[in-house]
PDB file of C-alpha atoms and ligand atoms in Angstrom:
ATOM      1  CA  UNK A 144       0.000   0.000   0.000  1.00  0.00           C
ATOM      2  CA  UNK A 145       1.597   2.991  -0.801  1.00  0.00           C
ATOM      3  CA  UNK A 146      -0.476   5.809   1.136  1.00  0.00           C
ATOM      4  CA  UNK A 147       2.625   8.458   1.468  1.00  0.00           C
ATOM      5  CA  UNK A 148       4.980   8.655  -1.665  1.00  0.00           C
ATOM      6  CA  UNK A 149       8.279  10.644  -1.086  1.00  0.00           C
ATOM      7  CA  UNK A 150      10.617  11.724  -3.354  1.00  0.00           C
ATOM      8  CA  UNK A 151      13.633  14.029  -3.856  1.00  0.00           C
ATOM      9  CA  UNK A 152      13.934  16.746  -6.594  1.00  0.00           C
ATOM     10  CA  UNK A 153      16.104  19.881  -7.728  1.00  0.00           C
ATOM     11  CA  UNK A 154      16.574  20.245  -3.862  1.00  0.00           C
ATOM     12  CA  UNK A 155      12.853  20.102  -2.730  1.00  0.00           C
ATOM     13  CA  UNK A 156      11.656  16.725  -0.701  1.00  0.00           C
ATOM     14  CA  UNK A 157       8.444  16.133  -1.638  1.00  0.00           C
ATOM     15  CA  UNK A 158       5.752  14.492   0.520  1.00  0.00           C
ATOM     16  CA  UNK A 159       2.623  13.092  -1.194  1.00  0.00           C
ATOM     17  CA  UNK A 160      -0.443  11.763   0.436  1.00  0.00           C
ATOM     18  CA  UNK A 161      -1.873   9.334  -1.653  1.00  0.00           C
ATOM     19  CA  UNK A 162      -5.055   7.544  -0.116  1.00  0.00           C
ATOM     20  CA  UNK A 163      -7.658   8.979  -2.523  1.00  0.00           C
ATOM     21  CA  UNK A 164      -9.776   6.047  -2.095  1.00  0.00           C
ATOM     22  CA  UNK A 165     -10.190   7.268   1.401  1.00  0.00           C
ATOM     23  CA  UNK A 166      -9.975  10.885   0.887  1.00  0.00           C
ATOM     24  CA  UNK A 167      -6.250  10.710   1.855  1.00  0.00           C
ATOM     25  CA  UNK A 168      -7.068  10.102   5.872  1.00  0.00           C
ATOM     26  CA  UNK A 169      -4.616   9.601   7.263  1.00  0.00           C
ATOM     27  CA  UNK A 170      -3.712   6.767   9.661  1.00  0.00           C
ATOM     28  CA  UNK A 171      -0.517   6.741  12.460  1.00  0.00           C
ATOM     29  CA  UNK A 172       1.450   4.514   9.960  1.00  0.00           C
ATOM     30  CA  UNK A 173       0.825   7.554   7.236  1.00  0.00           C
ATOM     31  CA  UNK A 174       1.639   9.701  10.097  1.00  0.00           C
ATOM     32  CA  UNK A 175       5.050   8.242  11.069  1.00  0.00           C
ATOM     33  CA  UNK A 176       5.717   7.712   7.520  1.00  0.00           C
ATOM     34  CA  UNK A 177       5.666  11.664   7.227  1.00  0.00           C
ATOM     35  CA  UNK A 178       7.309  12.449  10.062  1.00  0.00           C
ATOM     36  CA  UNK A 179      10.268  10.347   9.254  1.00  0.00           C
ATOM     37  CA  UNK A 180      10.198  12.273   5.445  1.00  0.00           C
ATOM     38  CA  UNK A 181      10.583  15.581   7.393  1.00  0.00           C
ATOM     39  CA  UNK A 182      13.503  13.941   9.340  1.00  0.00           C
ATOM     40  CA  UNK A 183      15.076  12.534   6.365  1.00  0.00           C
ATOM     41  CA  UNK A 184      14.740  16.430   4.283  1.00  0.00           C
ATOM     42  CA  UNK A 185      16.153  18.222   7.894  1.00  0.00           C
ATOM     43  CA  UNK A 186      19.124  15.783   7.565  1.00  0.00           C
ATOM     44  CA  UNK A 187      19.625  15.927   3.692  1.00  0.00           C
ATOM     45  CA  UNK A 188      22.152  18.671   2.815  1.00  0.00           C
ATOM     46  CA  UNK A 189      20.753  18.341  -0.845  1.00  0.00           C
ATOM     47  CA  UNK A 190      17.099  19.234   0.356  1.00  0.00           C
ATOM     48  CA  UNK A 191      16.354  23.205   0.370  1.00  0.00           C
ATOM     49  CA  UNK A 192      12.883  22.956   0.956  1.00  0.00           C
ATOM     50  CA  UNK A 193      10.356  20.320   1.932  1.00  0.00           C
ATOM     51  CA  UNK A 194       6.753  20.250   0.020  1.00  0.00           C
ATOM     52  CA  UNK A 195       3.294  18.473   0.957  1.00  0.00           C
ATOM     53  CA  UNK A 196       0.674  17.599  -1.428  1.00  0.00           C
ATOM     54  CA  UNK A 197      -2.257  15.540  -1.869  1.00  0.00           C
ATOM     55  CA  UNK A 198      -4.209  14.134  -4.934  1.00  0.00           C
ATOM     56  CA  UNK A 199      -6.398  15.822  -7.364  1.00  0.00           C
ATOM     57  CA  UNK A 200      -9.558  17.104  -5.468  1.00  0.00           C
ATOM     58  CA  UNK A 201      -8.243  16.004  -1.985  1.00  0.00           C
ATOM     59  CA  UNK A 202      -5.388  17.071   0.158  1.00  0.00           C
ATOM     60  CA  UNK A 203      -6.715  15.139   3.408  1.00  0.00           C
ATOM     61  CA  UNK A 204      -9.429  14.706   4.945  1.00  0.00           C
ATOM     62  CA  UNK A 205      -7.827  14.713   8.276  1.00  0.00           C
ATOM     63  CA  UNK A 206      -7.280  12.071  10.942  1.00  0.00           C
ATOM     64  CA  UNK A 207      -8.340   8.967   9.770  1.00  0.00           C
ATOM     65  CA  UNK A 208     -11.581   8.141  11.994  1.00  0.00           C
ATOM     66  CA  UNK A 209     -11.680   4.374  12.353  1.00  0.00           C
ATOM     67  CA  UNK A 210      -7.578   4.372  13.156  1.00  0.00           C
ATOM     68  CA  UNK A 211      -8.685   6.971  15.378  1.00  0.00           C
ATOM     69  CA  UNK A 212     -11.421   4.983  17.250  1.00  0.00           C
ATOM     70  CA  UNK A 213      -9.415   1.481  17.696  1.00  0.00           C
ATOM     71  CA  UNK A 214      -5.877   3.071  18.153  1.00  0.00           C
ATOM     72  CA  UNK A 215      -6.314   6.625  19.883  1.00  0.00           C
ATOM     73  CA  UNK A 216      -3.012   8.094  20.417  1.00  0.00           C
ATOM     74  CA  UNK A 217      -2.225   7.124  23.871  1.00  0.00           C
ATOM     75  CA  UNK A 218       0.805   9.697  24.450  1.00  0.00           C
ATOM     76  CA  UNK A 219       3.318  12.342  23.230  1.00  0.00           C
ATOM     77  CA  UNK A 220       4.878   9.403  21.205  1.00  0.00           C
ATOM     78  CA  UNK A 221       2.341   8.692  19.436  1.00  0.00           C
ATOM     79  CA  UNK A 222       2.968   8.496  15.496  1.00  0.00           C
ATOM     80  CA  UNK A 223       0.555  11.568  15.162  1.00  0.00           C
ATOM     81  CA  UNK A 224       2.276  13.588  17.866  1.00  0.00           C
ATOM     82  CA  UNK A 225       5.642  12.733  16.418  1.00  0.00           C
ATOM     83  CA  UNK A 226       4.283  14.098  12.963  1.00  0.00           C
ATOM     84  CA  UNK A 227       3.019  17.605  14.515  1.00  0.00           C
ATOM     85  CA  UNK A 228       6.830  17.901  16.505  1.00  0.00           C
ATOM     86  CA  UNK A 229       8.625  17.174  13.512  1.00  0.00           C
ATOM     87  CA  UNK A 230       6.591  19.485  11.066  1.00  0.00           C
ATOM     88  CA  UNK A 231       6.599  22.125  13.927  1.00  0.00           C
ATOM     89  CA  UNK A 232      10.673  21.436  14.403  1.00  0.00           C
ATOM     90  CA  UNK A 233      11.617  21.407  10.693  1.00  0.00           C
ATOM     91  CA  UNK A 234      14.401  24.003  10.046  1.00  0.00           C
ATOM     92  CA  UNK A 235      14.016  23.946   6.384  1.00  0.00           C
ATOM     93  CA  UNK A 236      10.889  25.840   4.768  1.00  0.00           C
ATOM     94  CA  UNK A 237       7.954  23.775   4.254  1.00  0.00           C
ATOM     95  CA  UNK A 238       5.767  24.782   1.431  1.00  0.00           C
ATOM     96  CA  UNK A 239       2.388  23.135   0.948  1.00  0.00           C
ATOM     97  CA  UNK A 240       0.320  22.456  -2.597  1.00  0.00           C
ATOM     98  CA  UNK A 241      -3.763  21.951  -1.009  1.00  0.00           C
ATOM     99  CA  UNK A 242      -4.940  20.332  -3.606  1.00  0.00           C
ATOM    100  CA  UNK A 243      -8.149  20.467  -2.560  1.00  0.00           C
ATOM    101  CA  UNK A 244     -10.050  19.420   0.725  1.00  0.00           C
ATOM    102  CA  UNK A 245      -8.385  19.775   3.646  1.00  0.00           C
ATOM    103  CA  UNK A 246     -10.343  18.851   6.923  1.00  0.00           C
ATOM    104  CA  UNK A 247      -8.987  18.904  10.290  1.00  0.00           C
ATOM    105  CA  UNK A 248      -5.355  18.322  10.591  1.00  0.00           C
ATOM    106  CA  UNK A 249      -5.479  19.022   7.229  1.00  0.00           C
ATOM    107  CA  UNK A 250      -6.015  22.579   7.746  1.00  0.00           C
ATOM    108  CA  UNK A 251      -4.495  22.967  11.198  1.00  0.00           C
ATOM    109  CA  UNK A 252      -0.714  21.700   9.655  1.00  0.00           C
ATOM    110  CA  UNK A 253      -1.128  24.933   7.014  1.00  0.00           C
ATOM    111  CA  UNK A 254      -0.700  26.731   9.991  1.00  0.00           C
ATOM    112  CA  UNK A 255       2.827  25.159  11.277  1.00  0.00           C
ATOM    113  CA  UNK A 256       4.173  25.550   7.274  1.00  0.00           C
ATOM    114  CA  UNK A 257       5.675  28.589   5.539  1.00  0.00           C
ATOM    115  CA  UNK A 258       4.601  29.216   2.541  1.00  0.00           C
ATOM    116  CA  UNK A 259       0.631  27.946   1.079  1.00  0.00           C
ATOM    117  CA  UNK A 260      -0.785  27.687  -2.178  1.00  0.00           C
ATOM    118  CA  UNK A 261      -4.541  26.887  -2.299  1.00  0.00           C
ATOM    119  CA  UNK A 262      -6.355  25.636  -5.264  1.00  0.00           C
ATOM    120  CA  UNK A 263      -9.818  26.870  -6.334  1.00  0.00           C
ATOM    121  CA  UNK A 264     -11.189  24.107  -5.821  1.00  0.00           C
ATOM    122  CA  UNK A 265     -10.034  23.546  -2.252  1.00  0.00           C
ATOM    123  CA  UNK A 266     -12.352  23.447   0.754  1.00  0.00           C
ATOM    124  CA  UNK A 267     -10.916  24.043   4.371  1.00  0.00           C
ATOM    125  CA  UNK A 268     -12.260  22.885   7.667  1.00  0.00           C
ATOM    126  CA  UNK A 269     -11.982  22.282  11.422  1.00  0.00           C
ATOM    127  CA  UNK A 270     -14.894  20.210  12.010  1.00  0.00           C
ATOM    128  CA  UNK A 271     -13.412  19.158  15.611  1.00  0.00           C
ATOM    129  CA  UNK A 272     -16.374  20.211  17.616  1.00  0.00           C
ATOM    130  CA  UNK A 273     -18.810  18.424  15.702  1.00  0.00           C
ATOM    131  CA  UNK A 274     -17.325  15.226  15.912  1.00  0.00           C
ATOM    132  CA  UNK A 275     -16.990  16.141  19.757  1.00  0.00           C
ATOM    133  CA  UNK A 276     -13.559  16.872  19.974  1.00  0.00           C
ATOM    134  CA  UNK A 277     -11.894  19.808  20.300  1.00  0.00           C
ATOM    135  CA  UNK A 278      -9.132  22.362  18.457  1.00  0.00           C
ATOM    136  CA  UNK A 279      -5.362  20.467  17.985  1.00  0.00           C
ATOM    137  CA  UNK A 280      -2.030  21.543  16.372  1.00  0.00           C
ATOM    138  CA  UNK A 281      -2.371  24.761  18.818  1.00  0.00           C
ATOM    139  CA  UNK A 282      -5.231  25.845  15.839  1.00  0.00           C
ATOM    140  CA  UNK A 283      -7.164  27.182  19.287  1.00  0.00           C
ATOM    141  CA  UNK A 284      -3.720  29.870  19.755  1.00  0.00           C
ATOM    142  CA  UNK A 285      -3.080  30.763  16.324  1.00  0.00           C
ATOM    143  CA  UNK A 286      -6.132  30.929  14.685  1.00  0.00           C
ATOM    144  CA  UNK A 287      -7.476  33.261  16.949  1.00  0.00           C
ATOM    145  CA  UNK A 288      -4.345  34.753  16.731  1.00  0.00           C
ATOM    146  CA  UNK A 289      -4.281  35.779  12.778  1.00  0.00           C
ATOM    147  CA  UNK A 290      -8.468  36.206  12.498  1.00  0.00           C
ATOM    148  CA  UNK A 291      -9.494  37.688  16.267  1.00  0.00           C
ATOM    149  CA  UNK A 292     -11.761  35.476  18.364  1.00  0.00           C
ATOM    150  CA  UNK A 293     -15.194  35.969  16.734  1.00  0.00           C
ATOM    151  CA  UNK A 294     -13.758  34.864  13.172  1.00  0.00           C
ATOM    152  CA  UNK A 295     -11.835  31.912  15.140  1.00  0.00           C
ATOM    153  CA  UNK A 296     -14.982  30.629  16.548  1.00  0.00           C
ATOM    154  CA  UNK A 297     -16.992  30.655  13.403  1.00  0.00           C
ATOM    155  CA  UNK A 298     -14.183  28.081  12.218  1.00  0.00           C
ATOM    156  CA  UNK A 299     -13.338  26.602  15.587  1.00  0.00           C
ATOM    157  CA  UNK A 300     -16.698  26.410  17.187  1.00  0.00           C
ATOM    158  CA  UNK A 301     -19.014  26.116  14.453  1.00  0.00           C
ATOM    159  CA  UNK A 302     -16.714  24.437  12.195  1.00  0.00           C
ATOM    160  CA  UNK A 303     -17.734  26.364   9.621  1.00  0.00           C
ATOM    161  CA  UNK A 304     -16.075  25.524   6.039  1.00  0.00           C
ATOM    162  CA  UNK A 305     -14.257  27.793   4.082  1.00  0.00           C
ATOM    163  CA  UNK A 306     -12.653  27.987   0.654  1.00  0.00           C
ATOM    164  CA  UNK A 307      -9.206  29.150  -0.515  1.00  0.00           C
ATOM    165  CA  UNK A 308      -9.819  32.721  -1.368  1.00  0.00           C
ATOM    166  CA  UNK A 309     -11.214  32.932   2.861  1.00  0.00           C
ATOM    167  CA  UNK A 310      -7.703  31.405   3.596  1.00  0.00           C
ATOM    168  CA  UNK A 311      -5.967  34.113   1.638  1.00  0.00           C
ATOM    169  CA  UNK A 312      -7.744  36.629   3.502  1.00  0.00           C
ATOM    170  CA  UNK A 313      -7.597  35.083   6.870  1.00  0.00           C
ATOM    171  CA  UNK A 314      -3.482  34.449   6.295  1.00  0.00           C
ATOM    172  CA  UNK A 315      -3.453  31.206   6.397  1.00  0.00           C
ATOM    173  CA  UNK A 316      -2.334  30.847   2.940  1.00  0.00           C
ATOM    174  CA  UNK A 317      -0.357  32.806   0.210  1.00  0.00           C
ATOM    175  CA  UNK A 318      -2.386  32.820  -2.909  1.00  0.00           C
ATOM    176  CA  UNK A 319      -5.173  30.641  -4.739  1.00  0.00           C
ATOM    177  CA  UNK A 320      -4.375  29.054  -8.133  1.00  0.00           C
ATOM    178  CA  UNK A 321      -6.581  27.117 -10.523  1.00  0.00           C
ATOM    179  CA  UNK A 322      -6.493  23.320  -9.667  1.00  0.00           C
ATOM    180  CA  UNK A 323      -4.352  21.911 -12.278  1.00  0.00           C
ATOM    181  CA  UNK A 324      -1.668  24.937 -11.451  1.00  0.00           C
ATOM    182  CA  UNK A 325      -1.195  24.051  -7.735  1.00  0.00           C
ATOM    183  CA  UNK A 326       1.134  21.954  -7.247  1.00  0.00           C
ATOM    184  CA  UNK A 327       4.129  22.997  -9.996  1.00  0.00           C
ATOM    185  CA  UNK A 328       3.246  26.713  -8.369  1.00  0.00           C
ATOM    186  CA  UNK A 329       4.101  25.663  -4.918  1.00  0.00           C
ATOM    187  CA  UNK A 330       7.277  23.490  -6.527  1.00  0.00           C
ATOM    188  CA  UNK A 331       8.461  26.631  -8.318  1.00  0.00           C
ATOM    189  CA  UNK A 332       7.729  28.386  -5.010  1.00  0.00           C
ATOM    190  CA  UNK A 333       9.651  25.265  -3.172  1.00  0.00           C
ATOM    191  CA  UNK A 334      13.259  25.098  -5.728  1.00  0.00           C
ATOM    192  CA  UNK A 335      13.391  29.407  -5.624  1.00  0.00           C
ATOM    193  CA  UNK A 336      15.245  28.405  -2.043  1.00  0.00           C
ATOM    194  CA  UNK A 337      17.810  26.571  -3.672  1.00  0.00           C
ATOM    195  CA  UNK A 338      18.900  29.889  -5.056  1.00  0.00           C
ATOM    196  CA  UNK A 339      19.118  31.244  -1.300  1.00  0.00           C
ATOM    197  CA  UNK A 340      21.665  30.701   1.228  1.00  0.00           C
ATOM    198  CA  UNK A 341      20.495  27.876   3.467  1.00  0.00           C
ATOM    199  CA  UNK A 342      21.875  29.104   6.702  1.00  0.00           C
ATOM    200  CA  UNK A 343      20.167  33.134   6.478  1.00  0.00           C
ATOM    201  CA  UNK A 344      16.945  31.063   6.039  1.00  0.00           C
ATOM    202  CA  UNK A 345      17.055  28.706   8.480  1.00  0.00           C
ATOM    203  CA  UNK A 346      17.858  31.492  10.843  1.00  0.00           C
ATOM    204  CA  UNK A 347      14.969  33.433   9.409  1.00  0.00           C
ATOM    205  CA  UNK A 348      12.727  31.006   9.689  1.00  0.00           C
ATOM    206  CA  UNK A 349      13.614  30.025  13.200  1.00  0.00           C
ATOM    207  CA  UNK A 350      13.175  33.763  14.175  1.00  0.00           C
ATOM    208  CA  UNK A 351      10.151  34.447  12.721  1.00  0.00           C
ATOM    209  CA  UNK A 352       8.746  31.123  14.529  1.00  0.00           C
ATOM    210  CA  UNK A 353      10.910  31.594  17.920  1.00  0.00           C
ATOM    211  CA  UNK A 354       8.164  34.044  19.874  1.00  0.00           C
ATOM    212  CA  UNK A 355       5.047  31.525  19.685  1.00  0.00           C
ATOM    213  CA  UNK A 356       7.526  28.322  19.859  1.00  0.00           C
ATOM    214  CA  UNK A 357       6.738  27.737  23.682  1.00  0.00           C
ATOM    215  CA  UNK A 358       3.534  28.833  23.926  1.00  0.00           C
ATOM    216  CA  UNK A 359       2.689  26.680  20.959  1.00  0.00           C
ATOM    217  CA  UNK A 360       4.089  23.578  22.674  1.00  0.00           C
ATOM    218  CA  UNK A 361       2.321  24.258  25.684  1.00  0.00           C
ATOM    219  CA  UNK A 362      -0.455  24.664  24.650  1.00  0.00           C
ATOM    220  CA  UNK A 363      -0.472  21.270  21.627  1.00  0.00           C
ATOM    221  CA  UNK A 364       0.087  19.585  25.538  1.00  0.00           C
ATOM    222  CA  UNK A 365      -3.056  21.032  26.909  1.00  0.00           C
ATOM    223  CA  UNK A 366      -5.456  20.367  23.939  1.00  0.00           C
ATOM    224  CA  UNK A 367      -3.589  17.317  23.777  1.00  0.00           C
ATOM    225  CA  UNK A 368      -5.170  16.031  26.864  1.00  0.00           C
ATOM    226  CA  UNK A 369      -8.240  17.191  26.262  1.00  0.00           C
ATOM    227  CA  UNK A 370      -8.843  15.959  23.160  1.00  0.00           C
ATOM    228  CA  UNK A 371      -7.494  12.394  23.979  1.00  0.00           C
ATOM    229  CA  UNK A 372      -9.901  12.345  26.875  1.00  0.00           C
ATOM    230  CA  UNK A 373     -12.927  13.808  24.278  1.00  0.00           C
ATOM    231  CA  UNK A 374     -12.168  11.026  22.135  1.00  0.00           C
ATOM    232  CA  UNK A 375     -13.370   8.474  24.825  1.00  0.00           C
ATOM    233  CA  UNK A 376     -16.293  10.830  25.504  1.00  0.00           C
ATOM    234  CA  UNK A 377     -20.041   9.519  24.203  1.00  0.00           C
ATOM    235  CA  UNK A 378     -20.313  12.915  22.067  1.00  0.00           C
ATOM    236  CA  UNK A 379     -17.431  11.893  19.912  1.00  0.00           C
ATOM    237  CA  UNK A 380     -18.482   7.862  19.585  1.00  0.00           C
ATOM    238  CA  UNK A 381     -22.171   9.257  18.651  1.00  0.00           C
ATOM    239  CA  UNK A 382     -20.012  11.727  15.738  1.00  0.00           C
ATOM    240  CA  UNK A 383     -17.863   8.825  14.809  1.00  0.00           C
ATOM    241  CA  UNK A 384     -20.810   6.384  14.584  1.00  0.00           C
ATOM    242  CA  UNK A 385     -22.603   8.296  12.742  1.00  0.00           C
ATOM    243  CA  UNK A 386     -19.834   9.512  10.170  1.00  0.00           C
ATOM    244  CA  UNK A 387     -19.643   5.685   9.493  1.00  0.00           C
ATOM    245  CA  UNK A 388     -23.471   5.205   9.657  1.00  0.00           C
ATOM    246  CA  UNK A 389     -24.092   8.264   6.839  1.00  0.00           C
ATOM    247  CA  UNK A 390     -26.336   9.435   9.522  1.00  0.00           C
ATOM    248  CA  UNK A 391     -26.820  12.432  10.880  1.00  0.00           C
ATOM    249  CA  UNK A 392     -25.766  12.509  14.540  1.00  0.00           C
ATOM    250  CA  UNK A 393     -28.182  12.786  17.333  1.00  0.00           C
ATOM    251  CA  UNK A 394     -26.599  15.131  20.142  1.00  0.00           C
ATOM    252  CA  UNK A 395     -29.747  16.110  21.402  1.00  0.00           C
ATOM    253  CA  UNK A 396     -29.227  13.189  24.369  1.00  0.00           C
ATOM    254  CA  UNK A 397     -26.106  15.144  25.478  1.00  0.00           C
TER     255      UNK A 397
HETATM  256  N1  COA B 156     -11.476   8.819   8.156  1.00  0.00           N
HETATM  257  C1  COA B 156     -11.803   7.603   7.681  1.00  0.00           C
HETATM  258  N2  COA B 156     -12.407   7.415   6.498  1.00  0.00           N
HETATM  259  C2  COA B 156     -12.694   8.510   5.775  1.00  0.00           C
HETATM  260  C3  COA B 156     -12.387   9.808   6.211  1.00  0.00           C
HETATM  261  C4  COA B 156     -11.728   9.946   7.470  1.00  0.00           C
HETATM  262  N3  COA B 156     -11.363  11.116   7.941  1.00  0.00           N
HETATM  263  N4  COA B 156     -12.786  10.692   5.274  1.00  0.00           N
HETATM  264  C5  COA B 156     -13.339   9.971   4.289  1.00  0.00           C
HETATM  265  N5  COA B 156     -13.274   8.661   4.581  1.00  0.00           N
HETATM  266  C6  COA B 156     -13.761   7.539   3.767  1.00  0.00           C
HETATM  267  C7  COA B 156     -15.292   7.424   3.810  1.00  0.00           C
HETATM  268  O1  COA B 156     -15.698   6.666   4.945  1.00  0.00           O
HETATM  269  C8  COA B 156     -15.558   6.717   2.505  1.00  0.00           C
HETATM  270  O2  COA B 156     -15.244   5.363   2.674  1.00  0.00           O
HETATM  271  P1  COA B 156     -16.159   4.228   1.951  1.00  0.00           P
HETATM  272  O3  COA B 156     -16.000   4.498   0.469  1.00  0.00           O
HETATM  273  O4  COA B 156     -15.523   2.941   2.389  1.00  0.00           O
HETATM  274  O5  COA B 156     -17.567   4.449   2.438  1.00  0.00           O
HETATM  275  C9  COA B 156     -14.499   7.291   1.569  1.00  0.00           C
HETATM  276  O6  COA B 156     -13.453   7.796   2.406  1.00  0.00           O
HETATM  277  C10 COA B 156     -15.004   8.432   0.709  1.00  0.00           C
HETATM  278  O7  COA B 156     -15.539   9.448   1.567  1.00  0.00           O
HETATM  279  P2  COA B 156     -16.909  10.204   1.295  1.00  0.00           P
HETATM  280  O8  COA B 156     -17.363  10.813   2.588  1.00  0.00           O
HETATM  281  O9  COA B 156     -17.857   9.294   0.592  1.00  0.00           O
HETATM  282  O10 COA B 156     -16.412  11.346   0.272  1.00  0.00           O
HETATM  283  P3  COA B 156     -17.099  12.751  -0.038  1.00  0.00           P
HETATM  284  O11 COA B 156     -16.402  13.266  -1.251  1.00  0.00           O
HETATM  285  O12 COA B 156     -18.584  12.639  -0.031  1.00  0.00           O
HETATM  286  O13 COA B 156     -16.690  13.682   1.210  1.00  0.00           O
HETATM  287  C11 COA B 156     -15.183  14.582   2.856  1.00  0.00           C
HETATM  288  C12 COA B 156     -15.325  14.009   1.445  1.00  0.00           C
HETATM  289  C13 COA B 156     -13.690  14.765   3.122  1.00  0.00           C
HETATM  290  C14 COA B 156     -15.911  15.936   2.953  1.00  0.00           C
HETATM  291  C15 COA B 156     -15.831  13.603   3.860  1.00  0.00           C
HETATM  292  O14 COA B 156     -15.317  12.308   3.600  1.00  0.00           O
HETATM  293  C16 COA B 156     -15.573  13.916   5.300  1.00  0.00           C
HETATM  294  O15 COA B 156     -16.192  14.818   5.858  1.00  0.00           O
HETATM  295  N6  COA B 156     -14.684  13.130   5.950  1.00  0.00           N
HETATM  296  C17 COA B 156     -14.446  13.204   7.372  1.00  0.00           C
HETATM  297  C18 COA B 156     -13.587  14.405   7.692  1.00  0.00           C
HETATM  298  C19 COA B 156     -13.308  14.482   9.158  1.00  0.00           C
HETATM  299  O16 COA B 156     -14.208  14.609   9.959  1.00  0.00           O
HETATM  300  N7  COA B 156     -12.012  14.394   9.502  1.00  0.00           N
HETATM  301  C20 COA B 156     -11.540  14.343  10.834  1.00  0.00           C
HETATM  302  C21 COA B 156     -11.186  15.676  11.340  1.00  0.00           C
HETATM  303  S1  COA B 156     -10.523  15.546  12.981  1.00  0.00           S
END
């Protein structure tokens, strides 16, 4: 099964998600797959830059639900976690090509990489709170952060979905381009590093990130716990059931 594809190119390590037949969820072997990519670019002195992509139409549709139900991530070594450090800890740019959905984790990692091309096709959410869970990837500090809190809880709270041109404006991402364009727009993006000296952007990037760094961390840990403990909870087991069902859920009980 070949769910994460990785290859290197004129200095850019690219990641591809390729699960389309499940809307590129993605499980904790997917996860650990991509975090040991990142940690193979970080230690390749060919790599400049580090891209993630998806398939046509999809980029991911987030945690993959059914991994999610019979192996919740127990702890801070957890494949998932290890993806989220390793993204967060990557001292090379990361540029990512959305190729289209991107649900959940999907959206939140946008917010951990540099540079984001969107295409028109793409449709972002952070559906946590409907399937009973709440914010991860520190989404609940930086989101607020970039749109204020009332535009944060329309996304957060109601989980409301949004296309490319909102991400644009809310500065999540860089620009939208038409489908087919996406991903050789965020390459060209990706190789202009290699023209740059490695060392003033690693140091550029690492100051640009360093103010939010431990505050980030801190709070990943918090929602961390509370969304482990919210994935045991009967909310998020009637969400799940019912994702699975094609049902509606029924939270009126609650
Ligand atoms: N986890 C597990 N399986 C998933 C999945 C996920 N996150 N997202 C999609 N799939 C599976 C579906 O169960 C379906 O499987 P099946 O063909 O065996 O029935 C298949 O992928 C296709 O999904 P489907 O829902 O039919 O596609 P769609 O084009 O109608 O909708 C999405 C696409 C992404 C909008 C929709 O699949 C979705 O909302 N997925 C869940 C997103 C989510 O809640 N993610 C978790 C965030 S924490």
């Amino acid at each position: 099964m070949d769910t994460i594809r990785t290859a290197t190119l004129n200095g850019v390590a690219t990641i591809e998600i390729a699960r389309p037949e499940k809307k590129n969820a993605l499980t904790q072997a997917m996860y650990q797959a991509m975090a040991d990519a990142i940690h193979a670019a970080v230690a390749d002195p060919s790599v400049r830059a580090v891209l993630i992509t998806g398939q046509p139409g999809i980029f991911t549709s987030g945690n993959d639900l059914e991994d999610f139900m019979q192996r919740p991530p127990q702890s801070g070594d957890s494949p998932v976690a290890r993806f989220m450090r390793a993204l967060l800890d990557c001292e090379k740019p990361v540029v990512a090509a959305v190729t289209g959905g991107a649900v959940g984790i999907g959206t939140t990692m946008l917010l951990h990489c540099d540079l984001v091309y969107v295409s028109d096709e793409a449709r972002l959410a952070m559906p946590f709170v409907s399937l009973g869970l709440v914010p991860e990837y520190a989404s609940s500090l930086v989101l607020p952060q970039l749109l204020g809190h009332v535009k944060a809880a329309e996304k957060l709270m109601l989980g409301e979905p949004f296309n490319g041109a909102d991400a644009v404006d809310c500065g999540i991402a860089n620009a939208v381009l038409p489908a087919g364009e996406v991903v050789n727009h965020a390459r060209r993006m990706a190789e202009r590093f290699n023209g740059l000296p490695p060392g003033a952007v690693r140091d550029t990037k690492r100051l640009m990130r360093a103010a939010n760094k431990a505050q980030i961390q801190q709070v990943m840990a918090s929602e961390g716990e509370i969304f482990s403990s919210r994935l045991r909870s009967p909310e998020a087991i009637e969400a799940f059931q019912a994702f699975f069902q094609k049902r509606k859920p029924d939270f009126s009980k609650f």
